């Protein structure tokens, strides 16, 4: 890998890691579903006027907007509101690697190497220890929401594959067009119409900083760089680098919010990420692991 490309990729990993702290900045005072909705509005407009619609059926864009917007980032944002530390949210979202593997096995009849099985077992053990030895940085409702987000990652990948799009970036931009409406509808369903007026009246600089960081450096710049790298390098070389997202998320959570892990959690999170790494990085004797077929353009 060229040094310039490696620097670009690591820069994106830093941005995607810090993104979880920026999500927390917004959801501290505002409804997480509405914060996510504004994020996607900002990411879509005016960019959509400069990106040609991909040659796919509208139903795929609609389904992607629902799954990507509400299923992944609506739930990930809600998990932080419901007590999950921003750094832990990033770590636990790596569960999507495991759910992607299971989708590959169930839907595409892919096989798992012994290395991948060991990685899954190590990851699940690390996850269990992290939950048992929480210092309040993991809550059951937060864990439930981040698990839903992790399950939705491979579903978003399935939608992209079914659409047979040749432009992942354009598909993402046009798919995000359909993300805000279900997020707003869900927020109103839970909180009533008053939540719209309250959000408008109380909107402040922290909210703008949160949504603009999520929309532009994280989503647009991050996807642009990542998709370029996907075209140049094999996923087996790129995917393990996404583990850096959790490292930078834990670091930013500590620096910005003073988030701490217990000693058993440091060990278990390390084991969790090592296990994920074993799943992501296939052995030489095996074809590309299932996760690499459906792997997302990641922490956008």
Short mmCIF file of C-alpha atoms in Angstrom, two decimals:
data_model
loop_
_atom_site.label_atom_id
_atom_site.label_comp_id
_atom_site.label_asym_id
_atom_site.label_seq_id
_atom_site.Cartn_x
_atom_site.Cartn_y
_atom_site.Cartn_z
CA UNK A 1 0.00 0.00 0.00
CA UNK A 2 1.30 3.44 -0.91
CA UNK A 3 2.27 5.64 2.04
CA UNK A 4 -0.04 8.45 0.86
CA UNK A 5 -3.01 6.09 0.71
CA UNK A 6 -2.22 4.66 4.14
CA UNK A 7 -2.13 8.19 5.60
CA UNK A 8 -5.51 8.95 3.99
CA UNK A 9 -7.04 5.75 5.36
CA UNK A 10 -5.73 6.37 8.88
CA UNK A 11 -7.06 9.95 8.68
CA UNK A 12 -10.51 8.57 7.89
CA UNK A 13 -10.22 6.09 10.77
CA UNK A 14 -9.46 9.01 13.11
CA UNK A 15 -12.49 10.92 11.81
CA UNK A 16 -14.76 7.89 12.10
CA UNK A 17 -13.51 7.23 15.63
CA UNK A 18 -14.08 10.83 16.72
CA UNK A 19 -17.52 10.65 15.11
CA UNK A 20 -18.88 8.78 18.13
CA UNK A 21 -17.88 11.62 20.45
CA UNK A 22 -19.52 14.06 18.05
CA UNK A 23 -22.71 11.99 18.10
CA UNK A 24 -22.66 12.19 21.89
CA UNK A 25 -22.21 15.98 21.68
CA UNK A 26 -25.52 16.21 19.81
CA UNK A 27 -27.58 13.63 21.65
CA UNK A 28 -26.71 14.97 25.10
CA UNK A 29 -29.36 17.67 24.72
CA UNK A 30 -31.44 16.59 21.71
CA UNK A 31 -33.45 13.63 20.53
CA UNK A 32 -30.99 11.20 18.86
CA UNK A 33 -33.38 10.35 16.04
CA UNK A 34 -33.77 14.01 15.09
CA UNK A 35 -30.02 14.58 15.30
CA UNK A 36 -29.55 11.68 12.89
CA UNK A 37 -32.27 13.06 10.60
CA UNK A 38 -30.58 16.47 10.37
CA UNK A 39 -27.26 14.73 9.76
CA UNK A 40 -28.63 12.99 6.69
CA UNK A 41 -30.36 16.13 5.45
CA UNK A 42 -27.04 17.97 5.57
CA UNK A 43 -25.17 15.08 3.93
CA UNK A 44 -27.73 14.82 1.14
CA UNK A 45 -28.28 18.48 0.28
CA UNK A 46 -26.90 20.10 -1.77
CA UNK A 47 -24.60 17.18 -2.71
CA UNK A 48 -27.41 15.26 -4.36
CA UNK A 49 -27.69 17.93 -7.07
CA UNK A 50 -24.12 17.20 -8.16
CA UNK A 51 -24.23 13.39 -8.05
CA UNK A 52 -26.05 11.48 -10.77
CA UNK A 53 -28.67 9.04 -9.54
CA UNK A 54 -27.37 5.47 -9.81
CA UNK A 55 -29.13 3.27 -12.32
CA UNK A 56 -31.08 1.24 -9.77
CA UNK A 57 -34.73 0.86 -8.86
CA UNK A 58 -36.14 3.34 -6.34
CA UNK A 59 -37.15 0.59 -3.92
CA UNK A 60 -33.50 -0.22 -3.25
CA UNK A 61 -32.73 3.41 -2.42
CA UNK A 62 -35.79 3.58 -0.17
CA UNK A 63 -34.87 0.36 1.64
CA UNK A 64 -31.28 1.49 2.05
CA UNK A 65 -32.33 4.84 3.48
CA UNK A 66 -34.53 3.11 6.05
CA UNK A 67 -31.96 0.52 7.09
CA UNK A 68 -28.90 2.76 6.95
CA UNK A 69 -30.55 5.84 8.44
CA UNK A 70 -32.86 4.42 11.10
CA UNK A 71 -31.59 0.88 11.57
CA UNK A 72 -27.91 1.72 11.85
CA UNK A 73 -27.33 5.34 12.80
CA UNK A 74 -30.66 6.06 14.42
CA UNK A 75 -30.11 3.10 16.72
CA UNK A 76 -26.40 3.82 17.24
CA UNK A 77 -27.21 7.40 18.26
CA UNK A 78 -30.01 6.17 20.52
CA UNK A 79 -27.65 3.71 22.20
CA UNK A 80 -25.48 6.61 23.40
CA UNK A 81 -28.55 8.49 24.64
CA UNK A 82 -29.56 5.34 26.53
CA UNK A 83 -26.32 5.17 28.47
CA UNK A 84 -23.75 3.49 26.24
CA UNK A 85 -20.40 5.31 26.36
CA UNK A 86 -19.37 6.68 22.97
CA UNK A 87 -16.16 4.64 22.91
CA UNK A 88 -17.97 1.44 23.86
CA UNK A 89 -20.60 2.14 21.17
CA UNK A 90 -17.84 2.07 18.57
CA UNK A 91 -16.35 -1.14 19.95
CA UNK A 92 -19.70 -2.92 20.19
CA UNK A 93 -20.72 -1.79 16.70
CA UNK A 94 -17.94 -4.12 15.54
CA UNK A 95 -20.52 -6.82 16.22
CA UNK A 96 -21.59 -6.06 12.66
CA UNK A 97 -18.59 -8.10 11.52
CA UNK A 98 -20.11 -11.15 13.20
CA UNK A 99 -23.64 -10.46 11.96
CA UNK A 100 -22.23 -9.98 8.45
CA UNK A 101 -20.53 -13.35 8.68
CA UNK A 102 -23.79 -14.99 9.73
CA UNK A 103 -25.64 -13.35 6.83
CA UNK A 104 -22.97 -14.63 4.44
CA UNK A 105 -23.38 -18.15 5.79
CA UNK A 106 -27.20 -18.11 5.83
CA UNK A 107 -27.92 -16.25 2.58
CA UNK A 108 -24.89 -16.95 0.41
CA UNK A 109 -23.95 -20.40 1.72
CA UNK A 110 -20.41 -19.25 2.47
CA UNK A 111 -18.18 -21.37 4.66
CA UNK A 112 -16.23 -20.32 7.74
CA UNK A 113 -12.56 -21.10 8.20
CA UNK A 114 -11.36 -22.48 11.51
CA UNK A 115 -9.61 -19.14 12.03
CA UNK A 116 -12.90 -17.26 11.66
CA UNK A 117 -14.67 -19.58 14.10
CA UNK A 118 -11.93 -19.03 16.69
CA UNK A 119 -12.18 -15.29 16.11
CA UNK A 120 -15.94 -15.33 16.66
CA UNK A 121 -15.59 -17.27 19.92
CA UNK A 122 -12.88 -14.92 21.21
CA UNK A 123 -15.00 -11.89 20.30
CA UNK A 124 -18.10 -13.22 22.03
CA UNK A 125 -16.07 -14.06 25.15
CA UNK A 126 -14.61 -10.54 25.17
CA UNK A 127 -18.07 -9.02 24.72
CA UNK A 128 -19.46 -11.05 27.63
CA UNK A 129 -16.65 -9.98 29.96
CA UNK A 130 -17.09 -6.32 28.95
CA UNK A 131 -20.77 -6.46 29.88
CA UNK A 132 -20.18 -8.26 33.19
CA UNK A 133 -17.47 -5.84 34.34
CA UNK A 134 -19.15 -2.61 33.24
CA UNK A 135 -18.61 0.51 35.33
CA UNK A 136 -21.84 2.02 34.02
CA UNK A 137 -20.51 2.54 30.48
CA UNK A 138 -22.81 -0.21 29.18
CA UNK A 139 -26.58 -0.34 29.72
CA UNK A 140 -28.97 -3.03 28.59
CA UNK A 141 -31.07 -0.63 26.49
CA UNK A 142 -27.94 0.85 24.95
CA UNK A 143 -26.64 -2.64 24.21
CA UNK A 144 -29.97 -3.56 22.61
CA UNK A 145 -29.87 -0.53 20.30
CA UNK A 146 -26.26 -1.06 19.23
CA UNK A 147 -27.03 -4.73 18.55
CA UNK A 148 -29.89 -3.70 16.26
CA UNK A 149 -27.47 -1.36 14.48
CA UNK A 150 -24.97 -4.20 14.08
CA UNK A 151 -27.66 -6.47 12.64
CA UNK A 152 -28.68 -3.78 10.15
CA UNK A 153 -25.14 -3.36 8.76
CA UNK A 154 -25.19 -6.60 6.73
CA UNK A 155 -28.80 -5.90 5.70
CA UNK A 156 -27.60 -2.65 4.15
CA UNK A 157 -24.93 -4.66 2.35
CA UNK A 158 -27.52 -7.11 1.06
CA UNK A 159 -29.58 -4.22 -0.33
CA UNK A 160 -26.53 -2.80 -2.13
CA UNK A 161 -25.73 -6.20 -3.64
CA UNK A 162 -29.32 -6.77 -4.74
CA UNK A 163 -29.40 -3.36 -6.43
CA UNK A 164 -26.33 -4.30 -8.54
CA UNK A 165 -25.15 -0.71 -8.38
CA UNK A 166 -21.78 0.17 -9.87
CA UNK A 167 -21.43 3.37 -7.87
CA UNK A 168 -21.47 2.83 -4.11
CA UNK A 169 -20.91 6.54 -3.38
CA UNK A 170 -23.82 7.72 -5.54
CA UNK A 171 -26.01 4.95 -4.13
CA UNK A 172 -25.19 6.11 -0.62
CA UNK A 173 -25.99 9.76 -1.38
CA UNK A 174 -29.32 8.98 -3.04
CA UNK A 175 -30.20 6.37 -0.43
CA UNK A 176 -29.69 8.92 2.34
CA UNK A 177 -32.41 10.99 0.69
CA UNK A 178 -34.90 8.58 2.27
CA UNK A 179 -33.28 8.47 5.71
CA UNK A 180 -34.70 11.60 7.43
CA UNK A 181 -38.44 10.89 7.08
CA UNK A 182 -38.57 7.56 8.99
CA UNK A 183 -36.24 9.01 11.64
CA UNK A 184 -38.52 12.01 12.16
CA UNK A 185 -41.62 9.81 12.13
CA UNK A 186 -40.15 7.50 14.76
CA UNK A 187 -39.14 10.43 16.93
CA UNK A 188 -42.66 11.88 16.75
CA UNK A 189 -44.16 8.47 17.50
CA UNK A 190 -42.11 8.22 20.71
CA UNK A 191 -42.15 11.84 21.83
CA UNK A 192 -45.13 13.53 20.16
CA UNK A 193 -45.10 16.54 17.83
CA UNK A 194 -43.74 18.81 20.56
CA UNK A 195 -40.30 17.31 20.08
CA UNK A 196 -40.01 19.06 16.70
CA UNK A 197 -40.75 22.49 18.13
CA UNK A 198 -38.56 21.90 21.19
CA UNK A 199 -35.63 20.86 19.00
CA UNK A 200 -36.06 23.92 16.79
CA UNK A 201 -36.28 26.29 19.75
CA UNK A 202 -33.27 24.84 21.59
CA UNK A 203 -31.00 24.17 18.59
CA UNK A 204 -27.51 25.47 19.36
CA UNK A 205 -23.88 25.47 18.26
CA UNK A 206 -23.22 22.04 19.77
CA UNK A 207 -26.01 20.55 17.67
CA UNK A 208 -24.65 22.18 14.52
CA UNK A 209 -21.13 21.00 15.29
CA UNK A 210 -22.41 17.47 15.84
CA UNK A 211 -24.49 17.13 12.68
CA UNK A 212 -22.06 18.96 10.39
CA UNK A 213 -19.15 16.80 11.53
CA UNK A 214 -21.23 13.67 10.99
CA UNK A 215 -22.45 14.86 7.58
CA UNK A 216 -19.29 16.19 5.93
CA UNK A 217 -15.96 14.88 7.32
CA UNK A 218 -17.50 11.59 8.45
CA UNK A 219 -19.97 10.72 5.71
CA UNK A 220 -18.98 12.57 2.54
CA UNK A 221 -15.19 12.79 2.89
CA UNK A 222 -14.94 9.44 4.65
CA UNK A 223 -16.98 7.58 2.03
CA UNK A 224 -15.18 9.29 -0.84
CA UNK A 225 -11.75 8.23 0.43
CA UNK A 226 -12.87 4.75 1.49
CA UNK A 227 -14.58 3.93 -1.81
CA UNK A 228 -11.48 5.06 -3.71
CA UNK A 229 -9.35 2.74 -1.58
CA UNK A 230 -11.78 -0.15 -2.07
CA UNK A 231 -11.23 0.17 -5.82
CA UNK A 232 -7.43 0.11 -5.40
CA UNK A 233 -6.84 -2.50 -2.69
CA UNK A 234 -8.37 -5.85 -1.67
CA UNK A 235 -10.77 -5.80 1.27
CA UNK A 236 -8.57 -8.32 3.08
CA UNK A 237 -5.95 -5.56 3.24
CA UNK A 238 -8.34 -2.73 4.10
CA UNK A 239 -10.84 -4.27 6.50
CA UNK A 240 -8.42 -4.91 9.41
CA UNK A 241 -7.56 -1.18 9.41
CA UNK A 242 -11.17 -0.40 10.38
CA UNK A 243 -10.35 -1.75 13.84
CA UNK A 244 -8.49 1.53 14.35
CA UNK A 245 -11.89 3.25 14.48
CA UNK A 246 -12.60 1.72 17.89
CA UNK A 247 -9.14 2.66 19.15
CA UNK A 248 -9.62 6.31 18.19
CA UNK A 249 -13.20 6.28 19.49
CA UNK A 250 -12.06 5.06 22.91
CA UNK A 251 -9.30 7.67 22.92
CA UNK A 252 -11.60 10.54 21.94
CA UNK A 253 -14.22 9.40 24.47
CA UNK A 254 -11.57 9.54 27.19
CA UNK A 255 -10.15 12.92 26.11
CA UNK A 256 -13.48 14.66 25.51
CA UNK A 257 -15.78 13.08 28.11
CA UNK A 258 -13.42 11.35 30.52
CA UNK A 259 -14.92 7.95 29.66
CA UNK A 260 -13.11 5.13 31.44
CA UNK A 261 -12.92 1.38 31.01
CA UNK A 262 -12.44 -1.04 33.87
CA UNK A 263 -9.25 -3.12 33.77
CA UNK A 264 -11.19 -6.28 32.77
CA UNK A 265 -12.88 -4.22 30.03
CA UNK A 266 -9.53 -3.12 28.60
CA UNK A 267 -8.50 -6.77 28.40
CA UNK A 268 -11.85 -7.95 27.08
CA UNK A 269 -12.14 -5.14 24.50
CA UNK A 270 -8.67 -6.02 23.27
CA UNK A 271 -9.71 -9.67 23.00
CA UNK A 272 -12.92 -8.64 21.26
CA UNK A 273 -11.05 -6.62 18.62
CA UNK A 274 -8.42 -9.34 18.16
CA UNK A 275 -11.21 -11.83 17.52
CA UNK A 276 -12.81 -9.44 15.02
CA UNK A 277 -9.42 -9.09 13.35
CA UNK A 278 -9.18 -12.87 12.95
CA UNK A 279 -12.58 -12.86 11.24
CA UNK A 280 -11.70 -9.92 9.00
CA UNK A 281 -8.32 -11.21 7.89
CA UNK A 282 -8.70 -14.52 6.05
CA UNK A 283 -6.07 -17.21 6.06
CA UNK A 284 -4.07 -17.72 2.85
CA UNK A 285 -5.74 -21.05 2.23
CA UNK A 286 -9.22 -19.56 2.39
CA UNK A 287 -11.07 -17.32 -0.06
CA UNK A 288 -12.18 -13.89 1.04
CA UNK A 289 -14.12 -14.18 4.27
CA UNK A 290 -17.88 -13.64 4.09
CA UNK A 291 -17.52 -10.35 5.89
CA UNK A 292 -15.50 -8.95 3.01
CA UNK A 293 -18.35 -9.42 0.56
CA UNK A 294 -20.81 -7.38 2.57
CA UNK A 295 -18.41 -5.18 4.55
CA UNK A 296 -19.78 -1.68 4.84
CA UNK A 297 -18.04 1.45 3.72
CA UNK A 298 -17.93 1.66 7.47
CA UNK A 299 -18.36 4.23 10.24
CA UNK A 300 -20.10 6.91 8.26
#
